[in-house]
Structures are given as C-alpha cells and as structure tokens.
Tab-separated table of C-alpha atoms and ligand atoms in Angstrom:
chain	number	residue	atom	x	y	z
A	43	MET	CA	29.882	-29.771	-20.020
A	44	THR	CA	28.043	-30.620	-23.427
A	45	MET	CA	26.981	-27.667	-25.215
A	46	ASN	CA	24.273	-28.237	-27.955
A	47	ASP	CA	23.982	-25.855	-31.386
A	48	ALA	CA	21.547	-23.663	-29.527
A	49	GLY	CA	24.016	-23.006	-26.806
A	50	ARG	CA	26.957	-22.349	-29.238
A	51	ARG	CA	25.148	-20.467	-30.948
A	52	SER	CA	24.048	-18.079	-28.488
A	53	ALA	CA	27.363	-18.102	-26.426
A	54	GLN	CA	28.275	-14.048	-25.994
A	55	PRO	CA	32.118	-13.198	-25.535
A	56	THR	CA	30.767	-11.972	-22.147
A	57	ALA	CA	30.186	-12.799	-17.822
A	58	ALA	CA	27.338	-14.940	-19.018
A	59	ALA	CA	29.342	-17.602	-21.192
A	60	ALA	CA	31.938	-17.769	-18.673
A	61	PRO	CA	32.235	-21.554	-17.914
A	62	ALA	CA	29.902	-22.632	-15.285
A	63	ASP	CA	31.934	-22.545	-12.862
A	64	ALA	CA	33.411	-19.330	-12.839
A	65	LEU	CA	30.199	-17.828	-13.329
A	66	ARG	CA	29.373	-19.620	-10.597
A	67	ALA	CA	32.312	-18.409	-8.163
A	68	ILE	CA	31.591	-14.527	-9.031
A	69	GLU	CA	28.788	-15.046	-7.629
A	70	GLU	CA	29.007	-16.969	-4.663
A	71	ARG	CA	32.293	-15.017	-4.271
A	72	HIS	CA	30.656	-10.935	-4.240
A	73	GLY	CA	27.144	-11.910	-3.781
A	74	ALA	CA	25.104	-11.213	-0.816
A	75	GLY	CA	26.787	-15.054	0.252
A	76	LEU	CA	22.334	-15.527	1.476
A	77	LEU	CA	21.607	-18.004	-0.649
A	78	LYS	CA	23.710	-21.388	-2.059
A	79	LYS	CA	24.046	-21.818	-5.268
A	80	ARG	CA	21.969	-24.553	-7.659
A	81	GLY	CA	23.727	-26.609	-10.373
A	82	ALA	CA	22.820	-24.009	-13.306
A	83	ASN	CA	23.414	-20.767	-15.121
A	84	LEU	CA	20.538	-19.006	-16.563
A	85	LEU	CA	20.483	-17.833	-18.962
A	86	SER	CA	17.163	-17.684	-20.939
A	87	GLY	CA	13.630	-18.855	-21.320
A	88	GLN	CA	10.427	-19.480	-23.371
A	89	GLY	CA	7.888	-20.585	-21.412
A	90	ALA	CA	7.322	-23.286	-18.787
A	91	TRP	CA	11.244	-24.369	-19.929
A	92	LEU	CA	15.214	-22.430	-19.397
A	93	THR	CA	18.389	-22.519	-21.412
A	94	THR	CA	21.216	-22.951	-19.150
A	95	THR	CA	24.344	-21.211	-19.792
A	96	ASP	CA	26.613	-24.175	-21.526
A	97	GLY	CA	23.015	-25.248	-23.451
A	98	ARG	CA	21.146	-27.517	-21.440
A	99	ARG	CA	16.978	-27.279	-21.267
A	100	LEU	CA	15.995	-27.637	-18.502
A	101	LEU	CA	11.766	-27.827	-17.390
A	102	ASP	CA	10.880	-25.237	-14.809
A	103	PHE	CA	8.282	-26.057	-12.725
A	104	ALA	CA	9.121	-23.324	-10.052
A	105	VAL	CA	9.555	-20.384	-12.229
A	106	GLY	CA	10.980	-17.698	-9.375
A	107	HIS	CA	8.750	-19.094	-6.640
A	108	GLY	CA	5.211	-18.874	-8.913
A	109	VAL	CA	6.606	-15.037	-10.778
A	110	ALA	CA	6.488	-16.568	-14.415
A	111	ALA	CA	2.785	-17.679	-13.882
A	112	LEU	CA	2.483	-17.354	-17.935
A	113	GLY	CA	5.909	-18.831	-18.326
A	114	HIS	CA	9.235	-16.976	-19.701
A	115	CYS	CA	8.922	-14.362	-22.120
A	116	HIS	CA	5.739	-15.127	-23.393
A	117	PRO	CA	5.053	-13.184	-26.094
A	118	HIS	CA	2.026	-10.969	-25.714
A	119	TRP	CA	3.616	-10.234	-22.238
A	120	VAL	CA	6.675	-8.853	-24.223
A	121	ALA	CA	5.158	-7.051	-26.598
A	122	ALA	CA	3.491	-4.928	-24.026
A	123	VAL	CA	6.445	-4.120	-21.557
A	124	GLN	CA	8.714	-3.570	-24.836
A	125	ARG	CA	6.408	-0.862	-26.195
A	126	GLN	CA	5.335	0.804	-22.485
A	127	VAL	CA	10.033	0.745	-22.295
A	128	ALA	CA	10.373	2.978	-24.875
A	129	GLU	CA	6.802	5.430	-24.220
A	130	LEU	CA	7.343	5.936	-20.200
A	131	THR	CA	8.956	3.772	-17.489
A	132	THR	CA	8.517	6.323	-14.251
A	133	CYS	CA	5.701	8.184	-13.050
A	134	PRO	CA	5.319	9.692	-8.994
A	135	ASP	CA	1.763	8.609	-8.103
A	136	SER	CA	1.461	12.012	-7.979
A	137	PHE	CA	0.236	12.303	-11.586
A	138	ALA	CA	-1.523	10.050	-13.390
A	139	THR	CA	-0.831	7.752	-15.911
A	140	PRO	CA	-2.658	5.836	-18.353
A	141	ARG	CA	-1.153	2.332	-17.601
A	142	ARG	CA	-2.301	3.065	-13.930
A	143	ALA	CA	-5.720	3.804	-14.226
A	144	GLU	CA	-6.576	1.179	-16.254
A	145	LEU	CA	-5.359	-1.301	-13.634
A	146	LEU	CA	-6.709	0.195	-10.891
A	147	GLN	CA	-9.676	-0.325	-12.818
A	148	ARG	CA	-8.858	-3.654	-13.747
A	149	LEU	CA	-8.077	-5.079	-11.485
A	150	LEU	CA	-10.617	-4.372	-8.812
A	151	PRO	CA	-13.089	-5.863	-10.039
A	152	LEU	CA	-11.738	-9.127	-10.133
A	153	LEU	CA	-10.550	-9.426	-6.659
A	154	PRO	CA	-12.108	-11.333	-3.846
A	155	GLY	CA	-14.110	-8.633	-1.223
A	156	ASP	CA	-15.529	-5.133	-0.601
A	157	PHE	CA	-12.277	-4.156	-2.209
A	158	ASP	CA	-12.193	-0.419	-3.782
A	159	ARG	CA	-8.480	1.073	-3.402
A	160	LEU	CA	-4.747	-0.545	-4.130
A	161	PHE	CA	-1.656	0.186	-3.025
A	162	LEU	CA	0.512	-0.554	-5.781
A	163	CYS	CA	4.649	-1.274	-4.348
A	164	ASN	CA	6.837	-3.775	-5.962
A	165	SER	CA	7.370	-6.419	-3.625
A	166	GLY	CA	5.446	-9.068	-1.788
A	167	THR	CA	6.894	-7.831	1.588
A	168	GLU	CA	5.819	-4.427	0.794
A	169	ALA	CA	2.769	-5.474	0.230
A	170	VAL	CA	2.410	-6.779	3.887
A	171	GLU	CA	4.882	-3.884	5.002
A	172	ALA	CA	1.449	-1.699	3.708
A	173	ALA	CA	-1.106	-3.774	5.158
A	174	LEU	CA	0.404	-3.580	8.954
A	175	LYS	CA	0.367	0.092	7.924
A	176	PHE	CA	-2.806	0.373	7.193
A	177	ALA	CA	-4.350	-2.082	9.713
A	178	ARG	CA	-2.870	-0.354	12.447
A	179	GLY	CA	-2.624	3.439	11.109
A	180	THR	CA	-6.734	3.609	10.470
A	181	SER	CA	-7.628	0.946	13.296
A	182	GLY	CA	-5.537	3.057	15.792
A	183	ARG	CA	-4.727	-0.320	17.599
A	184	THR	CA	-1.446	-2.467	17.467
A	185	GLY	CA	-2.065	-6.096	18.178
A	186	VAL	CA	-1.387	-8.599	15.140
A	187	VAL	CA	-2.235	-12.086	14.931
A	188	ALA	CA	-0.596	-14.335	12.576
A	189	LEU	CA	-0.248	-18.201	12.207
A	190	ASN	CA	2.801	-20.881	13.277
A	191	SER	CA	4.384	-22.010	10.166
A	192	GLY	CA	3.531	-19.293	7.321
A	193	PHE	CA	5.948	-16.766	5.916
A	194	HIS	CA	4.798	-13.314	4.713
A	195	GLY	CA	8.071	-11.289	3.926
A	196	ARG	CA	11.658	-10.242	5.068
A	197	THR	CA	11.441	-7.051	5.724
A	198	LEU	CA	11.293	-6.142	9.682
A	199	GLY	CA	7.247	-5.889	9.773
A	200	ALA	CA	6.763	-8.580	7.195
A	201	LEU	CA	9.206	-10.849	9.429
A	202	SER	CA	7.668	-10.197	13.004
A	203	ALA	CA	4.555	-11.740	11.030
A	204	THR	CA	6.603	-14.299	9.386
A	205	ALA	CA	6.932	-17.050	11.985
A	206	LYS	CA	9.876	-19.248	11.858
A	207	ALA	CA	12.727	-18.561	13.772
A	208	GLN	CA	15.655	-19.110	11.614
A	209	TYR	CA	14.382	-16.207	10.120
A	210	ARG	CA	13.554	-13.488	12.888
A	211	ASP	CA	16.058	-14.548	15.459
A	212	PRO	CA	19.276	-12.788	13.895
A	213	PHE	CA	17.351	-9.626	14.130
A	214	LEU	CA	14.983	-9.711	17.674
A	215	PRO	CA	13.272	-7.935	18.781
A	216	LEU	CA	11.215	-7.098	16.178
A	217	VAL	CA	7.938	-4.707	16.444
A	218	PRO	CA	6.303	-5.875	19.703
A	219	GLY	CA	2.488	-6.728	19.738
A	220	PHE	CA	3.426	-10.062	17.474
A	221	ARG	CA	1.233	-13.128	18.751
A	222	HIS	CA	1.524	-16.296	16.574
A	223	VAL	CA	-1.153	-19.749	16.880
A	224	SER	CA	-0.748	-22.985	15.937
A	225	PRO	CA	-2.932	-23.515	12.297
A	226	GLY	CA	-3.993	-27.049	14.462
A	227	ASP	CA	-5.902	-25.053	17.518
A	228	PRO	CA	-8.664	-22.587	16.243
A	229	ALA	CA	-9.856	-22.285	19.790
A	230	ALA	CA	-6.153	-20.829	20.762
A	231	VAL	CA	-6.256	-19.189	17.535
A	232	GLU	CA	-9.449	-17.217	18.270
A	233	ALA	CA	-8.736	-16.164	21.622
A	234	ALA	CA	-5.569	-14.775	20.609
A	235	ILE	CA	-8.167	-12.450	18.415
A	236	ASP	CA	-9.304	-9.872	20.961
A	237	GLU	CA	-10.190	-5.967	20.998
A	238	GLN	CA	-6.538	-4.843	20.721
A	239	THR	CA	-6.091	-6.940	17.334
A	240	ALA	CA	-5.735	-4.500	14.754
A	241	CYS	CA	-5.418	-7.003	12.246
A	242	VAL	CA	-5.145	-11.557	12.266
A	243	ILE	CA	-2.967	-11.930	8.873
A	244	LEU	CA	-3.070	-15.688	7.066
A	245	GLU	CA	-2.195	-17.350	4.238
A	246	LEU	CA	-4.882	-19.857	3.124
A	247	VAL	CA	-2.130	-22.430	0.951
A	248	GLN	CA	1.015	-21.885	3.519
A	249	GLY	CA	4.212	-21.911	0.754
A	250	GLU	CA	7.183	-21.214	2.432
A	251	GLY	CA	5.850	-23.518	5.161
A	252	GLY	CA	5.101	-26.953	3.965
A	253	VAL	CA	2.056	-26.278	1.530
A	254	ARG	CA	-0.030	-26.945	3.524
A	255	PRO	CA	-3.811	-25.112	2.627
A	256	LEU	CA	-5.235	-23.811	6.025
A	257	GLU	CA	-8.598	-25.924	7.244
A	258	ARG	CA	-12.196	-24.399	6.452
A	259	ASN	CA	-13.493	-24.561	9.491
A	260	LEU	CA	-10.105	-22.610	10.485
A	261	VAL	CA	-10.821	-19.570	8.236
A	262	GLU	CA	-15.123	-18.968	8.928
A	263	ARG	CA	-14.509	-18.844	12.732
A	264	VAL	CA	-10.586	-16.469	11.763
A	265	ARG	CA	-13.516	-14.648	9.708
A	266	ALA	CA	-16.219	-14.160	11.985
A	267	ARG	CA	-14.459	-13.500	15.689
A	268	CYS	CA	-12.695	-10.900	13.085
A	269	ASP	CA	-15.703	-8.913	12.827
A	270	ALA	CA	-16.322	-9.989	16.248
A	271	THR	CA	-13.424	-7.216	17.528
A	272	ARG	CA	-13.719	-5.734	14.558
A	273	ALA	CA	-10.289	-6.593	13.738
A	274	LEU	CA	-9.008	-6.724	10.185
A	275	LEU	CA	-8.438	-10.043	8.526
A	276	VAL	CA	-5.203	-9.009	5.786
A	277	VAL	CA	-5.006	-12.412	3.597
A	278	ASP	CA	-1.451	-12.912	2.191
A	279	GLU	CA	-2.274	-13.956	-1.174
A	280	VAL	CA	1.168	-13.115	-2.298
A	281	GLN	CA	1.947	-17.395	-3.699
A	282	THR	CA	-1.000	-18.089	-4.349
A	283	GLY	CA	-2.971	-15.505	-6.094
A	284	PHE	CA	-3.078	-15.296	-9.572
A	285	GLY	CA	-4.605	-18.464	-10.353
A	286	ARG	CA	-2.064	-20.669	-8.971
A	287	THR	CA	-4.622	-22.840	-6.830
A	288	GLY	CA	-6.675	-23.471	-9.456
A	289	ARG	CA	-8.368	-20.236	-9.127
A	290	LEU	CA	-7.954	-16.965	-9.563
A	291	PHE	CA	-7.619	-16.226	-5.609
A	292	ALA	CA	-6.951	-18.883	-3.201
A	293	CYS	CA	-10.072	-17.444	-0.785
A	294	GLU	CA	-12.343	-18.232	-3.348
A	295	HIS	CA	-12.039	-22.146	-2.975
A	296	TYR	CA	-13.209	-21.101	1.160
A	297	GLY	CA	-16.170	-18.321	0.365
A	298	LEU	CA	-13.593	-15.989	1.923
A	299	ARG	CA	-14.329	-11.651	1.460
A	300	PRO	CA	-11.137	-10.344	3.693
A	301	ASP	CA	-10.450	-6.679	4.069
A	302	LEU	CA	-6.847	-6.419	3.116
A	303	LEU	CA	-5.531	-8.647	0.681
A	304	CYS	CA	-1.539	-8.999	-0.190
A	305	LEU	CA	-0.389	-9.668	-3.675
A	306	GLY	CA	2.824	-9.979	-5.645
A	307	LYS	CA	5.162	-12.180	-7.333
A	308	ALA	CA	3.117	-13.451	-10.392
A	309	ILE	CA	0.880	-10.381	-10.392
A	310	ALA	CA	3.661	-8.534	-13.278
A	311	GLY	CA	4.899	-11.666	-15.055
A	312	GLY	CA	8.650	-11.755	-13.723
A	313	LEU	CA	8.529	-7.479	-13.497
A	314	PRO	CA	8.247	-6.853	-9.467
A	315	MET	CA	5.321	-6.347	-8.484
A	316	GLY	CA	3.363	-6.248	-5.215
A	317	ALA	CA	0.459	-4.701	-4.046
A	318	LEU	CA	-2.228	-4.322	-1.510
A	319	ALA	CA	-5.847	-4.113	-2.149
A	320	PHE	CA	-8.407	-2.406	0.653
A	321	GLY	CA	-12.342	-0.663	0.834
A	322	PRO	CA	-14.426	1.423	2.950
A	323	ARG	CA	-13.545	-0.450	6.094
A	324	VAL	CA	-10.304	0.326	5.854
A	325	GLY	CA	-10.296	3.645	4.568
A	326	THR	CA	-6.957	5.760	4.171
A	327	LEU	CA	-3.569	6.472	6.011
A	328	PRO	CA	-3.032	10.485	6.227
A	329	PRO	CA	-1.489	12.337	3.513
A	330	SER	CA	2.622	11.618	2.405
A	331	SER	CA	2.371	8.597	5.442
A	332	HIS	CA	3.511	5.277	2.930
A	333	GLY	CA	4.760	5.824	0.030
A	334	THR	CA	6.731	3.893	-2.482
A	335	THR	CA	9.140	5.830	-5.628
A	336	PHE	CA	8.436	2.848	-8.187
A	337	GLY	CA	5.307	1.400	-6.778
A	338	GLY	CA	2.300	1.114	-9.576
A	339	ASN	CA	5.295	2.877	-11.842
A	340	PRO	CA	4.088	2.697	-16.168
A	341	LEU	CA	5.950	-0.126	-17.234
A	342	VAL	CA	5.463	-2.614	-14.290
A	343	CYS	CA	1.634	-1.640	-14.660
A	344	ALA	CA	1.633	-2.484	-18.069
A	345	ALA	CA	3.039	-5.615	-17.402
A	346	ALA	CA	0.365	-6.233	-15.058
A	347	LEU	CA	-2.351	-5.770	-17.900
A	348	ALA	CA	-0.414	-8.158	-20.408
A	349	VAL	CA	-0.586	-10.731	-17.742
A	350	LEU	CA	-4.713	-10.096	-16.506
A	351	ASP	CA	-5.131	-10.432	-20.793
A	352	VAL	CA	-3.003	-13.612	-21.084
A	353	PHE	CA	-5.028	-14.852	-17.838
A	354	GLU	CA	-8.254	-14.186	-20.750
A	355	ARG	CA	-7.737	-15.964	-23.711
A	356	GLU	CA	-6.428	-18.572	-22.722
A	357	GLN	CA	-8.261	-19.518	-19.201
A	358	LEU	CA	-5.739	-20.059	-17.798
A	359	VAL	CA	-7.453	-21.026	-14.512
A	360	ALA	CA	-9.118	-23.499	-15.654
A	361	ARG	CA	-6.377	-24.921	-17.004
A	362	ALA	CA	-4.116	-24.268	-13.571
A	363	GLU	CA	-7.261	-26.102	-11.943
A	364	ARG	CA	-7.181	-29.091	-14.525
A	365	LEU	CA	-3.858	-29.482	-14.788
A	366	GLY	CA	-3.256	-29.689	-10.845
A	367	ALA	CA	-5.887	-32.476	-10.671
A	368	ARG	CA	-4.251	-34.542	-13.624
A	369	ALA	CA	-0.862	-34.052	-11.715
A	370	ARG	CA	-3.425	-35.226	-8.343
A	371	GLU	CA	-4.072	-38.548	-9.702
A	372	ARG	CA	-0.635	-39.231	-11.202
A	373	LEU	CA	0.909	-38.536	-8.182
A	374	THR	CA	-1.112	-39.833	-6.202
A	375	ASN	CA	-1.178	-44.014	-8.568
A	376	GLU	CA	2.104	-43.232	-8.631
A	377	LEU	CA	3.475	-42.461	-5.687
A	378	SER	CA	1.192	-44.782	-3.249
A	379	GLY	CA	1.432	-48.466	-0.875
A	380	PRO	CA	4.396	-50.207	0.484
A	381	GLY	CA	7.762	-48.523	0.179
A	382	SER	CA	6.146	-44.710	-0.775
A	383	PRO	CA	8.554	-41.979	-0.255
A	384	LEU	CA	5.324	-39.997	0.174
A	385	ARG	CA	4.315	-38.923	3.861
A	386	GLU	CA	1.187	-36.866	2.236
A	387	LEU	CA	0.587	-34.826	-1.172
A	388	ARG	CA	-1.245	-31.420	-0.136
A	389	GLY	CA	-1.753	-27.936	-2.864
A	390	LEU	CA	-4.917	-26.729	-4.765
A	391	GLY	CA	-4.711	-25.902	-7.798
A	392	LEU	CA	-0.860	-26.181	-9.667
A	393	MET	CA	0.825	-25.466	-5.947
A	394	ILE	CA	1.794	-28.952	-5.222
A	395	GLY	CA	3.226	-30.082	-2.339
A	396	LEU	CA	5.018	-33.433	-1.783
A	397	GLU	CA	5.595	-34.434	2.077
A	398	LEU	CA	8.673	-36.880	1.627
A	399	LYS	CA	9.471	-39.095	4.062
A	400	PHE	CA	13.320	-38.054	3.290
A	401	LYS	CA	15.009	-34.590	3.296
A	402	VAL	CA	14.195	-32.732	-0.180
A	403	ASP	CA	17.979	-31.456	-0.460
A	404	GLY	CA	19.206	-34.594	-2.456
A	405	LEU	CA	16.874	-35.053	-4.410
A	406	LEU	CA	16.121	-31.071	-5.887
A	407	VAL	CA	19.422	-31.659	-7.005
A	408	ARG	CA	18.859	-35.241	-8.741
A	409	LEU	CA	15.847	-33.721	-10.276
A	410	LEU	CA	18.172	-30.868	-11.916
A	411	GLU	CA	20.876	-33.112	-12.999
A	412	ARG	CA	17.243	-34.639	-14.772
A	413	GLY	CA	16.152	-31.329	-15.944
A	414	LEU	CA	13.848	-30.462	-14.018
A	415	VAL	CA	14.067	-26.974	-11.953
A	416	ALA	CA	11.882	-27.492	-8.614
A	417	LEU	CA	12.318	-26.365	-5.010
A	418	ALA	CA	11.868	-27.215	-1.025
A	419	ALA	CA	8.987	-25.548	1.428
A	420	GLY	CA	10.737	-26.454	4.722
A	421	PRO	CA	13.554	-29.508	5.141
A	422	ASN	CA	11.327	-32.633	3.116
A	423	VAL	CA	9.057	-31.010	1.342
A	424	LEU	CA	9.178	-30.723	-2.100
A	425	ARG	CA	6.615	-28.269	-4.355
A	426	LEU	CA	5.865	-27.507	-7.744
A	427	LEU	CA	4.814	-24.103	-9.057
A	428	PRO	CA	4.739	-25.097	-12.570
A	429	PRO	CA	4.066	-22.156	-15.017
A	430	LEU	CA	-0.033	-22.150	-15.739
A	431	VAL	CA	0.629	-22.679	-19.731
A	432	THR	CA	2.788	-25.792	-19.501
A	433	THR	CA	1.251	-27.795	-22.021
A	434	ASP	CA	-0.159	-30.834	-21.428
A	435	ALA	CA	2.331	-33.465	-22.841
A	436	ASP	CA	5.102	-30.728	-20.581
A	437	LEU	CA	2.907	-31.694	-17.377
A	438	GLU	CA	3.529	-35.330	-17.718
A	439	HIS	CA	7.399	-34.960	-18.658
A	440	GLY	CA	7.959	-32.891	-15.540
A	441	LEU	CA	5.317	-35.767	-13.443
A	442	ASP	CA	7.712	-38.622	-15.314
A	443	LEU	CA	10.983	-36.621	-13.894
A	444	VAL	CA	9.425	-36.524	-10.753
A	445	VAL	CA	8.201	-39.961	-10.131
A	446	ALA	CA	11.485	-41.648	-11.837
A	447	ALA	CA	13.839	-39.738	-9.524
A	448	LEU	CA	11.429	-40.101	-6.035
A	449	ARG	CA	11.445	-44.196	-7.785
A	450	GLU	CA	15.268	-44.280	-7.022
A	451	GLU	CA	14.909	-42.600	-3.622
A	452	PRO	CA	15.748	-45.035	-0.561
A	453	ALA	CA	12.429	-44.444	1.454
A	454	GLY	CA	14.030	-45.349	4.453
A	455	GLY	CA	16.711	-42.822	4.309
A	456	PRO	CA	17.902	-40.390	5.976
A	457	GLY	CA	15.300	-37.377	7.860
B	608	PLP	C1	6.752	-14.894	-1.569
B	608	PLP	C2	6.257	-13.947	-0.201
B	608	PLP	C3	5.840	-13.052	-0.015
B	608	PLP	C4	7.090	-12.043	0.351
B	608	PLP	O1	8.210	-11.683	-1.416
B	608	PLP	P1	8.384	-10.550	-1.794
B	608	PLP	O2	8.329	-10.266	-3.097
B	608	PLP	O3	9.725	-11.833	-1.556
B	608	PLP	O4	9.021	-9.956	-0.885
B	608	PLP	C5	5.175	-12.916	1.445
B	608	PLP	N1	4.631	-13.075	1.325
B	608	PLP	C6	4.259	-14.827	0.800
B	608	PLP	C7	2.833	-15.781	1.400
B	608	PLP	C8	5.282	-14.859	-0.369
B	608	PLP	O5	5.140	-16.772	-0.652
C-alpha cells in the first residue's frame, strides 16, 4: 500500500487508521454481513473525490447510490448543518419549528404535481411505506400494481412492491394484494389496474433494475387508466429526484403529474431523509395512524434547505443535463463498432447505465483499482451516478477511466 503525504498527515491512532485489511476484517466479522466489502476503506470526501484510509484518492461516480448529489461535504451544506446541529436537532412533529416550516414551503412548489402536503421521514423505503399506507388508508382499496424489475425498498411493504425474487424470496409471504406486470406490455399493465387498485407505483427510470427509462406511451396509459379507475398513481423518485436525470424531477421528462411522489437519497445531500408528497386527491389519514420519531427533524430539514440553495446557486439541474449529454456522446463514440463491449447505453442526464456483453463485477474491481468508484445495476449493467457538481475535467477523467477499462475487457467473455 502506498501512502501519500495527505494520508500520513490525517492518520490517527484509531480504528480508522488501522491497516486496510484489519479494518475490513472488523466490519466483515461484526457487521450484518449483507454486502461484500469493496477494496477500499473510505475516510473523507470533498466534492467528487474520496480519500481512502491509506491516502488514495478516488473519483466517486456512485456517491452513495446518488445520495451526495452536491458531492461530498459541500461547504455551504456543511455550514448549514453545523449551524443547525448547535441550535436544535430533534423536534417531534407535534411541535412546529422554523427549518421544517421553511422546507415545506420551499419544496412543495418545486414538485411536479398538485401537492400541498409532505410527510417527512428518514429513508426512501419509508417514503414508499407511507405512500402505500396513504393510498390504502384513504381509498379503502387494497390492490397495488407494480412493475417487473422495479425497486422500491426493503421493508416488508416496500419489498412487496419490489420485484426481484432475490430480495423477496427469503421473506415470503409478503403483503397481499400486490401484482407485478412487465413494463414491456402496456396492455397487461392497464388490465392489472381496476376498481380494487389502491395505487400503481412506478420508477420512471428503473435504477436498481438496470437503469431503464420507461416508455412514454406506457406512462401515459398508466396515468389515463388510473384516472379512469380512480386508482392513485405513486411515482418513486427516490433515485431519479433532485436533478439526477437532467430535470429537477424525472416526471418533467414525461409531463407526468403523479398523485403521490416518493423522495429520498439526494434530498438532504447526505443525511438520512425521505419524503412523501401528496395533495387533495389523496386526503389525510386519521390522527396518529402513521408517524416517525426522527422524521422531519430540524437537522435534516436544514440540510435539505442547503441542498435547494446549492441547486439554485450552482444551476445544478442544467449542469446535470449538460454533463449527461457529454457523457453519452463520448461513450457512444468511443465504445461502438465491432467488438464493442457495449450492448446498450441507457439512462437520462447523469443517471447512466451501460449494459455490457459480460458480467460487471470484475470491471467494478478494476475501475476501483484505477481510481473510480462505480456501481452495478444488475449482473451486467455498469451504473454511473456522478455528483452533479463534477467539474468538466473530472467528468472527462472518469470517462477516460471507464473507456480504458472497458477496452481492456474481453468482449466475448463470460456473461
Ligand atoms: C434506494 C431506493 C429506495 C430505497 O431507499 P432507502 O433509502 O434505501 O430505503 C426506494 N426506491 C428507489 C427507486 C430507490 O432507488
């Protein structure tokens, strides 16, 4: 292991500075053991860059599955969080508090639909749970229609909406009343929605399912069928929201106005937060029939407000659109032709999926060795989620690494 000067200076006599293998061994032995550790231990971050415990710098095109849209430790965000952490961090929903009121007022007008209420919670899966409870509890219906290869989270309700057998099978039976339909068969999707359907739930770009944008025709037919049957339409923008797709919300690409909107990941720039937006079509639940201890606390609200500030000041949505177009142009130009490792390039804005002709695991390891953190989205899709603040030069550098690593791959390899 090499250790540069910055790494030596920041070394502390704590677990964080233990040799890389020892650190990993502690987590492997005592963590829940649900994910294999990757080959770097992360110590700090600044913008699009991470520093490992042994002083290596990594360009981060994953940012915690899209959480750190502003990059790591944006100075405006850090200052807002530091101010708030010294003022008030916990305040139950039974008391009003300035940061929360401010966030409700500022966020609602930015959302794509007729929304006048937000339920604030702590994660994407909780936003989905809340959507299911509001849809069922206000409609008196119990049916839910979801799509194959959709991902909505891992608590038992959200998991019931999630399609993948690997996530579901250990926990069967799940909540009754859920049906999964192929997004490639709009007629079947329409037929699944009827007068028993409380809600339909969609990701407009399926993230975990392989970075797959839905067809506009499907989305329009679902909206119309929901209107005809009075089923509620839930859009899960946990991953696509907050500029990721080159619009503030992916709904804008489709001209879509959902009845409920699930938010998470990037909403508070790195602190745990989720939110469900809804309006008069949904109505409210009886008092105390849903709630959360930490939801909408002043600390995460201050963080979310700082995120909105930075989006405005740095015009991050337009930036995501421009950088995304540049990435697509380069990847198309440099990875096409005979012997190309690429089966299909998908995505919107800075949500980029490269479906490869082979399995992606080995490529992720080699990219990390070259200094780039990237993600998978299924067995053979490479997913890139660069922070929206990525500089032009860093984008080019990251794409250089991707192209070089892919050109080295045996295109006819396994998978
Ligand atoms: C990540 C994700 C979730 C779950 O969010 P958590 O914060 O991990 O609970 C739900 N829906 C989508 C589309 C996601 O990408």
